[in-house]
Short mmCIF file of C-alpha atoms in Angstrom, two decimals:
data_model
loop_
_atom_site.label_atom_id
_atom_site.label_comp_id
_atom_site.label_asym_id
_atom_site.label_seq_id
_atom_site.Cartn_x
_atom_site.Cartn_y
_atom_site.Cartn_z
CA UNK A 1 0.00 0.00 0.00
CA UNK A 2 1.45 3.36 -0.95
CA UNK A 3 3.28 4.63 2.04
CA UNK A 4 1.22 7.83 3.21
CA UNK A 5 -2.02 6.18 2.22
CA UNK A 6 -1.40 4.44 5.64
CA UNK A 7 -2.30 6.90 8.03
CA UNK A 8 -5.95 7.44 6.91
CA UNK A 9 -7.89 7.32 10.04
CA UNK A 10 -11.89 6.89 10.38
CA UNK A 11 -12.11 7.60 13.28
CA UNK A 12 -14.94 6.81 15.70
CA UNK A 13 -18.32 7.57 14.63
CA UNK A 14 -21.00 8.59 16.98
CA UNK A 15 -24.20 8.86 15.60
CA UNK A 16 -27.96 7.86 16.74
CA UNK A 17 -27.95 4.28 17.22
CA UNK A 18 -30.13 1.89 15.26
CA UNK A 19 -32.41 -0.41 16.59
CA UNK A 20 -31.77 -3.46 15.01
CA UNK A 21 -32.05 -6.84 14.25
CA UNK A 22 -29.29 -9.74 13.50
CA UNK A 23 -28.30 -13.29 12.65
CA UNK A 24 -25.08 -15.18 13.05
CA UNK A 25 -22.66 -14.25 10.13
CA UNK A 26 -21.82 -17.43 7.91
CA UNK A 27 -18.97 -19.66 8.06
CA UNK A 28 -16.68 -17.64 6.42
CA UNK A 29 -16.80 -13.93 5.08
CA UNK A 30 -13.95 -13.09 2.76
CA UNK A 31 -12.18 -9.82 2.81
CA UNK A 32 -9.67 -7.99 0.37
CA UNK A 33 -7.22 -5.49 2.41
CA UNK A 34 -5.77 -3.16 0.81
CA UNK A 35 -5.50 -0.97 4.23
CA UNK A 36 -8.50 -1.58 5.01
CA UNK A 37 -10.62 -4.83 5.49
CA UNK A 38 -13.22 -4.54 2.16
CA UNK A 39 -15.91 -7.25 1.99
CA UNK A 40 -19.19 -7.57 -0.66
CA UNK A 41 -21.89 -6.99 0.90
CA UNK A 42 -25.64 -6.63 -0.19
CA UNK A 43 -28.45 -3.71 0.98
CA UNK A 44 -31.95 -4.40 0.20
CA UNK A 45 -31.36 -7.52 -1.57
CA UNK A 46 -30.27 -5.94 -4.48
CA UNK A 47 -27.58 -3.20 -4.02
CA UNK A 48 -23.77 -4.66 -4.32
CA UNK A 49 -21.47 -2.75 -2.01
CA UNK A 50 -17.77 -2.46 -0.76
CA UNK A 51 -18.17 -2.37 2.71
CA UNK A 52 -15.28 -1.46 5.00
CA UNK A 53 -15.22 -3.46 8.66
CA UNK A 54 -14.42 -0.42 10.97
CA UNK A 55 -14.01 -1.89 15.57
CA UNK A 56 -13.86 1.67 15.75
CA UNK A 57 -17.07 2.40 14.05
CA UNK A 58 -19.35 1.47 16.97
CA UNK A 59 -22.68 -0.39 15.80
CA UNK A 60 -23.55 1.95 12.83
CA UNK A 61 -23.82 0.61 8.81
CA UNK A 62 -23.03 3.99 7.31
CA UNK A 63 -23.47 4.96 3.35
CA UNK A 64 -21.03 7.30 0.99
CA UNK A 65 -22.77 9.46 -0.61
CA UNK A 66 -21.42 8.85 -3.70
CA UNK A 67 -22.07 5.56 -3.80
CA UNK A 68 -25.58 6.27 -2.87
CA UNK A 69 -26.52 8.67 -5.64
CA UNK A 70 -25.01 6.86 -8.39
CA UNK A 71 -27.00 3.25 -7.04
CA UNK A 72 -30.22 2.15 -7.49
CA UNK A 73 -30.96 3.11 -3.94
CA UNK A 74 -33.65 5.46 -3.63
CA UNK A 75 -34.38 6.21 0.13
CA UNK A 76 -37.78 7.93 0.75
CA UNK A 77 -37.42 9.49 4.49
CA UNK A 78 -34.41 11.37 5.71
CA UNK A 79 -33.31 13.15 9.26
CA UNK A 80 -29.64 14.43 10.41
CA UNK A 81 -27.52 13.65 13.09
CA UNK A 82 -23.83 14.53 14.12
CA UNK A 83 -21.24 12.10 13.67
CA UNK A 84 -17.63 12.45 15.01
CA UNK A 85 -14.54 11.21 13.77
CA UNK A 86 -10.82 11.50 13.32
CA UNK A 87 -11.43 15.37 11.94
CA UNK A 88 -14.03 16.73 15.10
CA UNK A 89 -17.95 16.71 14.29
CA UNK A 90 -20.17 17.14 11.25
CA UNK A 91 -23.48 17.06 11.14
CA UNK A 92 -24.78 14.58 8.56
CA UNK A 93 -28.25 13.54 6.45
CA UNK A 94 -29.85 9.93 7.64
CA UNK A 95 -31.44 7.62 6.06
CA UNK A 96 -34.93 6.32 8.09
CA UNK A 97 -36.30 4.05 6.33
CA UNK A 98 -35.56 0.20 7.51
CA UNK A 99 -32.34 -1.29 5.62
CA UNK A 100 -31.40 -4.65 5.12
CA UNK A 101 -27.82 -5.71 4.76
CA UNK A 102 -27.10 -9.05 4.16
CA UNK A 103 -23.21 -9.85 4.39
CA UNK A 104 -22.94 -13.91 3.37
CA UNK A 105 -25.76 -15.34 5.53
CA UNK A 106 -26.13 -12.75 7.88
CA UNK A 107 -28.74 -10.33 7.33
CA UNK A 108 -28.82 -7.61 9.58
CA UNK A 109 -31.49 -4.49 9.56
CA UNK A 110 -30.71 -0.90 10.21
CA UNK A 111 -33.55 1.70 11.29
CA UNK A 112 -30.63 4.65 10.82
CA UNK A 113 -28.25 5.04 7.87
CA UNK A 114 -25.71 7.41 8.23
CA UNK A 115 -24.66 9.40 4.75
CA UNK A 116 -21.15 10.35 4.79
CA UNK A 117 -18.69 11.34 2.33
CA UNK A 118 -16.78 8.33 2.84
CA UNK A 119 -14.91 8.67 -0.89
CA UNK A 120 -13.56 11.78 -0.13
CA UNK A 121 -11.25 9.54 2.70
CA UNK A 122 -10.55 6.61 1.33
CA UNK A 123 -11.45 6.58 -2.82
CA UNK A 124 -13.48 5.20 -4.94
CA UNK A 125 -13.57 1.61 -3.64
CA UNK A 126 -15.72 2.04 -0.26
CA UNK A 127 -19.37 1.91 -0.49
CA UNK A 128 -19.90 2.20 2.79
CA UNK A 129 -18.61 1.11 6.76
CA UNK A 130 -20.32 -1.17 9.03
CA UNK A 131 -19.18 -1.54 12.77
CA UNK A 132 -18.93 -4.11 15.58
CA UNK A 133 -22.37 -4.52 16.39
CA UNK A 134 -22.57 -8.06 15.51
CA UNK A 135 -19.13 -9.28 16.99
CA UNK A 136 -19.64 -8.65 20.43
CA UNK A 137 -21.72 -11.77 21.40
CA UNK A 138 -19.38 -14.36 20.29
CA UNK A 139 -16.44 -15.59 19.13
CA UNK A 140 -15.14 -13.29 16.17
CA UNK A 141 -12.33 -14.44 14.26
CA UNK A 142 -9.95 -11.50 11.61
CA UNK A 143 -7.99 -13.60 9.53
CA UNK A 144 -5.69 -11.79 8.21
CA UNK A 145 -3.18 -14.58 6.73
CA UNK A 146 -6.06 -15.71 4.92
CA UNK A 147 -8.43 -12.80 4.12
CA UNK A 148 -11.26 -13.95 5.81
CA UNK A 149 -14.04 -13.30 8.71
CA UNK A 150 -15.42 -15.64 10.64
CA UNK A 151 -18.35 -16.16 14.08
CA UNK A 152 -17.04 -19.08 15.90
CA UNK A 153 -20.17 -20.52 18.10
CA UNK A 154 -17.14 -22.38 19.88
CA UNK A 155 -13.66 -21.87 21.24
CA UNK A 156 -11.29 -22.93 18.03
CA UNK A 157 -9.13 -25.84 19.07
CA UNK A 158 -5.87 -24.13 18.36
CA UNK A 159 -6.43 -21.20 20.80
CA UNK A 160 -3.45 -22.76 22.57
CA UNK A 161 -1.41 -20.69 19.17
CA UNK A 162 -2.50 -17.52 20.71
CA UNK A 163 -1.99 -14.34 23.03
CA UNK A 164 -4.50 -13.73 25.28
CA UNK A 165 -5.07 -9.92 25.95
CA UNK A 166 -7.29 -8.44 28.14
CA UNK A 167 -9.62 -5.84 26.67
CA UNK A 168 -12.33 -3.05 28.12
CA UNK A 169 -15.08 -2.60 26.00
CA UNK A 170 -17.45 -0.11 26.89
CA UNK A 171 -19.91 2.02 24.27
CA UNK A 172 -18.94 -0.47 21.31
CA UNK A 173 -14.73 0.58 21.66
CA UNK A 174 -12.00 -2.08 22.17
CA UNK A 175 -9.37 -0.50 24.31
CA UNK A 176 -6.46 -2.43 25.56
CA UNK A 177 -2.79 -1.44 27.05
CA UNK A 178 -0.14 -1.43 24.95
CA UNK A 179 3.24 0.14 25.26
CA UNK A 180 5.77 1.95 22.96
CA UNK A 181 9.80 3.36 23.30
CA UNK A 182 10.84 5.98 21.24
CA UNK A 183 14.09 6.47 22.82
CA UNK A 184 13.86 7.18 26.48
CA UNK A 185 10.44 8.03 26.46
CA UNK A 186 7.90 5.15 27.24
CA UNK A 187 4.33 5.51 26.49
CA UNK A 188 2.77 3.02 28.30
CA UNK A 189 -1.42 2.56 28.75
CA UNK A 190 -4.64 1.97 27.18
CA UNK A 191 -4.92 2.11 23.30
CA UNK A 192 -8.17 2.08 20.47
CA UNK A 193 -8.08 -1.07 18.87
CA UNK A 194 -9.34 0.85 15.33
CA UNK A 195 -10.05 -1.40 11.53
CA UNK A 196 -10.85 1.87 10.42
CA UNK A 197 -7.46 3.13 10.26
CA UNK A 198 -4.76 2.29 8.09
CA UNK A 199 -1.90 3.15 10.17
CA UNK A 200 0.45 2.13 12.98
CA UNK A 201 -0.09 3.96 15.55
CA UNK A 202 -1.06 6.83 15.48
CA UNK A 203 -1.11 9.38 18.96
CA UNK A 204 -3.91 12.12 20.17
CA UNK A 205 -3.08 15.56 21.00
CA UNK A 206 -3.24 14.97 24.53
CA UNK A 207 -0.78 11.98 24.09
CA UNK A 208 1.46 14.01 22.35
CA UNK A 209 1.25 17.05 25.17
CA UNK A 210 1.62 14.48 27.98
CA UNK A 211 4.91 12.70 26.57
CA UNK A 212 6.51 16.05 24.77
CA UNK A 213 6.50 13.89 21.71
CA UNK A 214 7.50 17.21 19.86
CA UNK A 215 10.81 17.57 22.01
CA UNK A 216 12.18 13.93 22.05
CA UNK A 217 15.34 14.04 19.56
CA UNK A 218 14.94 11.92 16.43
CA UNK A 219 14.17 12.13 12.86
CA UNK A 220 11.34 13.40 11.99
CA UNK A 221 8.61 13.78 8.78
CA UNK A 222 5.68 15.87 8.90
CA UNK A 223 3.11 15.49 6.46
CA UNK A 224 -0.15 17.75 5.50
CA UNK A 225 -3.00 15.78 4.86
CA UNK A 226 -6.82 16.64 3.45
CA UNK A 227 -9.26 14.33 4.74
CA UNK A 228 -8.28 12.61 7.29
CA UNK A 229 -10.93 11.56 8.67
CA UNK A 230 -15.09 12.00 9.07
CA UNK A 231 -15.37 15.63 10.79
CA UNK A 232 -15.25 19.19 9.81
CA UNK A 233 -11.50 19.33 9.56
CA UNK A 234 -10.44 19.63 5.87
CA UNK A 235 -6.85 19.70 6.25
CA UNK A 236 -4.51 18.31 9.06
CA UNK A 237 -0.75 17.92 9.52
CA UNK A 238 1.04 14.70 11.47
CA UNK A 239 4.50 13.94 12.22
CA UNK A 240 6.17 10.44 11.48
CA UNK A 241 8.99 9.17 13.46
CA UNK A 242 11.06 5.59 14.14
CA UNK A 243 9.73 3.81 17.02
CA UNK A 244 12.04 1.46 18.97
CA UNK A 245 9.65 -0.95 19.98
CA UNK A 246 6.04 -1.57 20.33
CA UNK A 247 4.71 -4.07 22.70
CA UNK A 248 1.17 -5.69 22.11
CA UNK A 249 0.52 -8.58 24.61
CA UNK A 250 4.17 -10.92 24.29
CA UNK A 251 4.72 -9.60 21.12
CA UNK A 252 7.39 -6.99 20.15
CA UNK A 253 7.60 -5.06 17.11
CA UNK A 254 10.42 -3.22 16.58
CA UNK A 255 11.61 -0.11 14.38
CA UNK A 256 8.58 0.71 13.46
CA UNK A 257 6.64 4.48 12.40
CA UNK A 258 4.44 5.77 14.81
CA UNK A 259 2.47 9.62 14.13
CA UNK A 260 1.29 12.15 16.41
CA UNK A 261 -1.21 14.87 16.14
CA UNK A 262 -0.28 17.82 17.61
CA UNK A 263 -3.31 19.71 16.60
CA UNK A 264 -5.48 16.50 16.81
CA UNK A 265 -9.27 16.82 16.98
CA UNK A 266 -12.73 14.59 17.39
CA UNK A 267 -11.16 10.89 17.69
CA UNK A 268 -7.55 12.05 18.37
CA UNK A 269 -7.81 14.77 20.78
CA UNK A 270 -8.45 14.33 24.55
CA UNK A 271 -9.62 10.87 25.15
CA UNK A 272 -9.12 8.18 27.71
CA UNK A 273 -6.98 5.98 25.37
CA UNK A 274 -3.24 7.30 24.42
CA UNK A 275 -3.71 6.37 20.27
CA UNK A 276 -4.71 4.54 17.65
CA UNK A 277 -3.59 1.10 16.64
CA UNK A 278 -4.66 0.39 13.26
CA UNK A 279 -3.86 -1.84 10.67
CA UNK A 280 -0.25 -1.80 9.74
CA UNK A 281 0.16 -3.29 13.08
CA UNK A 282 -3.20 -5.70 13.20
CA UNK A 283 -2.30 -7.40 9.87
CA UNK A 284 0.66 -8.55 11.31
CA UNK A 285 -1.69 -11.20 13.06
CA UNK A 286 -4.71 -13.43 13.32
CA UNK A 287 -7.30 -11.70 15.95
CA UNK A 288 -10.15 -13.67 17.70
CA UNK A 289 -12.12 -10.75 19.39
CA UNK A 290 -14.10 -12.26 22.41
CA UNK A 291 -15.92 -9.78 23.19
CA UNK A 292 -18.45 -11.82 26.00
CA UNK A 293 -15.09 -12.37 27.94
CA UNK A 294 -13.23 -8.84 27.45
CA UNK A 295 -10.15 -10.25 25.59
CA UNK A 296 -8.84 -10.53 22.67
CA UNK A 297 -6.51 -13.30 20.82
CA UNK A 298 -4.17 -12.27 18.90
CA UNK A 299 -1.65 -14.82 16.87
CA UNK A 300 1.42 -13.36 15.08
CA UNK A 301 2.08 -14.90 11.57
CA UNK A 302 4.00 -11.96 9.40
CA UNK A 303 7.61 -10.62 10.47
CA UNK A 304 8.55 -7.91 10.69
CA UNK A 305 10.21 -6.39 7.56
CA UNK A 306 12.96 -3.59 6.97
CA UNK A 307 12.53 -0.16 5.51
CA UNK A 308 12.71 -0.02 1.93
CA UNK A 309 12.29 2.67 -0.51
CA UNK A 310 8.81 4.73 -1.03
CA UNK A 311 7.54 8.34 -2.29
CA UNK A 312 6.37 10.73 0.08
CA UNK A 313 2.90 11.54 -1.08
CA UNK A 314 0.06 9.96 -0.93
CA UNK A 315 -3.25 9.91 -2.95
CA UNK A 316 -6.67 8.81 -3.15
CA UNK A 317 -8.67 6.97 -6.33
CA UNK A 318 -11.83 9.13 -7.47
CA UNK A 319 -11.95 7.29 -10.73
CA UNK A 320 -15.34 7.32 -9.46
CA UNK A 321 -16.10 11.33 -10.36
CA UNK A 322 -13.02 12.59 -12.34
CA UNK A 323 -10.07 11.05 -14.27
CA UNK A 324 -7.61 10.37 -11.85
CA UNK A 325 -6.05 9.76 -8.06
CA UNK A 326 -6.67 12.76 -6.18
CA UNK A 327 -3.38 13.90 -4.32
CA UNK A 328 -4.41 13.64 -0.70
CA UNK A 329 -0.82 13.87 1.62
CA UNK A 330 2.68 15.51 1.25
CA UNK A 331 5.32 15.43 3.37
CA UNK A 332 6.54 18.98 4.39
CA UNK A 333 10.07 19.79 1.74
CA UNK A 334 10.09 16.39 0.46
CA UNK A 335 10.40 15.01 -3.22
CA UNK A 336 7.04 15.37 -4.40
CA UNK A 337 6.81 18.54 -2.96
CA UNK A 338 9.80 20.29 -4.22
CA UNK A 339 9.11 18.77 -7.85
CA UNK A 340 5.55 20.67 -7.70
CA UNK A 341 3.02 18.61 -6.39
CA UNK A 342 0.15 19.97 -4.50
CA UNK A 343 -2.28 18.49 -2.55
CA UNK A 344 -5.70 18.38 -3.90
CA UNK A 345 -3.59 17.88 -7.68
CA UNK A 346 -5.35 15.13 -9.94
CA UNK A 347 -2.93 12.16 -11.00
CA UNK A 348 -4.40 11.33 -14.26
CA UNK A 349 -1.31 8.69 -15.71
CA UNK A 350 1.67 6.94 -14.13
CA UNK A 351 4.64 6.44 -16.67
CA UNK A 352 2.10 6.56 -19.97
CA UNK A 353 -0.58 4.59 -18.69
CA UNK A 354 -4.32 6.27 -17.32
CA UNK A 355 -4.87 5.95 -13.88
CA UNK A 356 -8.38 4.85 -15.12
CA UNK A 357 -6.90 1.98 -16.45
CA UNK A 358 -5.44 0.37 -13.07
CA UNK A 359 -6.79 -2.49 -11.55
CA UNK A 360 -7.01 -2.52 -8.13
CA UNK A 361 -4.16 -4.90 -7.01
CA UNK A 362 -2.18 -2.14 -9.83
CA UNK A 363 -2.59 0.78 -8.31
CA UNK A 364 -2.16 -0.71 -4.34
CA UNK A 365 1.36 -2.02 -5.72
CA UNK A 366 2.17 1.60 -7.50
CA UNK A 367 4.80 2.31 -4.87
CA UNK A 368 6.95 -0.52 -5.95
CA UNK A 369 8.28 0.96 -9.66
CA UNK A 370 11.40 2.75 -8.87
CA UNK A 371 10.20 5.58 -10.82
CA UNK A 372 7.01 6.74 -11.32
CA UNK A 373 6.61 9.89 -14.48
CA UNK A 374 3.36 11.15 -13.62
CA UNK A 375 1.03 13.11 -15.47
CA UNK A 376 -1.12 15.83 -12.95
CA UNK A 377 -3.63 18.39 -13.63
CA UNK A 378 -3.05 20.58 -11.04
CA UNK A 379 -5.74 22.55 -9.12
CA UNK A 380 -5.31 25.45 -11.07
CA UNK A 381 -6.88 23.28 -14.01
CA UNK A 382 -2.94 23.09 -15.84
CA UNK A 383 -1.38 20.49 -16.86
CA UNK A 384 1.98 19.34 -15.41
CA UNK A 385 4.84 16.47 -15.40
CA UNK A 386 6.30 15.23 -12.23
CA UNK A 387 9.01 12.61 -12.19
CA UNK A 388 9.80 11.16 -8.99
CA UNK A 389 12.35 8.14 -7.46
CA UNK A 390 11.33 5.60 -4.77
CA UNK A 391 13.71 6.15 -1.87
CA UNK A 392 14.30 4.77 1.70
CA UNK A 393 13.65 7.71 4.36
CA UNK A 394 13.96 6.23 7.81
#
């Protein structure tokens, strides 16, 4: 996944909750990630969707608008609400009549929809984001190795393979204590186990205030970012820098890039948990969530690797409205920068071919040419050549 793409965050969601209705999911529930955890999904019994699996997401099925206006959907009774997220609060239109979503065998109804402008976050490939409402009376397995979902009605007879790590989950969030060096500073307490981010780990405002993250000594990278996540905060800066380790239950991970939010708001401002683990770190694993018991399972199964080279911008696929990748992070000085990319640019060809014409699996694996030539039209509507070189920053 291309490097700043990573540090998307959703955020937690807090909207009116709907009353609803649920079966068991089936055996197993595929899932492509590609940061994220996307899996087909069905509303209405006849609306295909990309749904994105969000533990931070509470118990809300949410819509993007996008998707929504271009479907076959055609909602008759609306309301608002406020919903908060990674970027503060935003108020946002409802939908009221009852919904169906059926997800393998599981149907599940929904008396609130949340509309969001999901796309403008994450691209072209989310539909919409469905919570943990249905994982928190049994045995809930993330397979990460494997790409699939799955409700266990039983314990698995290899739990023996895995960590056992106790949780608190209160109002639908997974918290859990985790610890990370950076240096001589230890950051030790209870984190947001979040799906809905794409990151490491990423730190609130009043994390970053409590442990001076700005005055520890290190190398640092600080990125602006539009978007970042559901709230009324267009644009937002973070700052990247090394970890030395990260301990999650017996596991260590080590040399890895954490982020802080000075400015953080909504999700990552004051809260009772220190950050945000998202899924750079949970991929690294097969989860059981047991929620009934307040624990977690967690089985490592990917090592770690070493730093290798990436560009420092990131982007977002809107293939969906226009005819390109939307440029959606910079780094602060860095090569994209100082070549003449700006955020908000449109990415419209890599090295001669249309970004239209990427598959999926193309343009997560973009980051891997060493060079990329890329053809923008920029956001004063003229059109420019960047040319850029893969390189190893940390």
């Amino acid at each position: 996944m291309p490097a700043l793409r990573r540090n998307i965050v959703l955020g937690i969601l807090s909207v009116l909750y709907a009353v609803s209705s649920h079966a068991g999911l089936n055996d197993s529930i595929p899932f492509k990630y590609a940061g994220h955890l996307y899996f087909p999904a069905v509303v209405n019994d006849s609306i295909r969707c990309n749904l994105i699996f969000d533990t931070g997401g509470a118990d809300i099925f949410g819509v993007d608008s996008v998707f929504l206006a271009q479907s076959k959907w055609k909602p008759s009774s609306f309301a608002e609400a406020k919903a908060g997220g990674a970027a503060g609060a935003i108020r946002v239109r409802i939908i009221t009549d009852s919904t169906k979503v059926t997800i393998g065998d599981n149907e599940s109804a929904y008396t609130i929809v949340p509309i969001f402008s999901l796309r403008d976050i994450l691209g072209c490939h989310a539909d919409g984001i469905i919570g943990n409402r249905d994982v928190n009376t049994t045995l809930f397995e993330i397979n990460f190795e494997h790409g699939y979902m799955r409700r266990h009605h039983s314990m698995p007879a290899k739990i023996a393979e895995y960590t056992r790590i106790p949780i608190v989950y209160k109002n639908h969030k997974i918290l859990f204590d985790a610890t990370v060096r950076i240096g001589n500073t230890v950051i030790r307490g209870p984190f947001l186990m979040d799906t809905g981010s794409g990151g490491t780990i990423d730190f609130t405002s009043e994390a970053t205030r409590k442990y001076k993250l700005d005055s520890i000594r290190r190398k640092k990278q600080i990125t602006d970012i539009s978007n970042f996540g559901i709230g009324s905060k267009e644009k937002e800066y973070y700052t990247d820098m090394q970890s030395d380790l990260i301990v999650i239950g017996e596991d260590t991970i080590k040399k890895r890039v954490v982020s802080y939010l000075p400015q953080g708001v909504g999700a990552l401002s004051k809260r009772k948990y220190l950050g945000i683990v998202g899924n750079a770190i949970w991929s690294k694993y097969n989860l059981l969530l047991d929620i009934v018991h307040q624990c977690v399972y967690v089985k490592r199964f990917k090592k770690d690797k070493a730093a290798s080279a990436e560009y420092d911008y990131g982007f977002r696929n809107r293939t969906d409205i226009c005819d390109g990748w939307i440029v959606s992070s910079l780094v602060r000085d860095g090569d994209a920068a100082k070549a003449g990319m700006e955020l908000g640019d449109t990415i419209v060809a890599v090295n001669g071919k249309p970004a239209k014409a990427f598959t999926w699996d193309e343009e997560e694996n973009v980051d891997d040419v060493p060079v990329q030539i890329l053809d923008i039209k920029g956001v004063d509507g003229k059109a420019k050549r960047v040319k850029l070189e893969a390189r190893e920053r940390w």
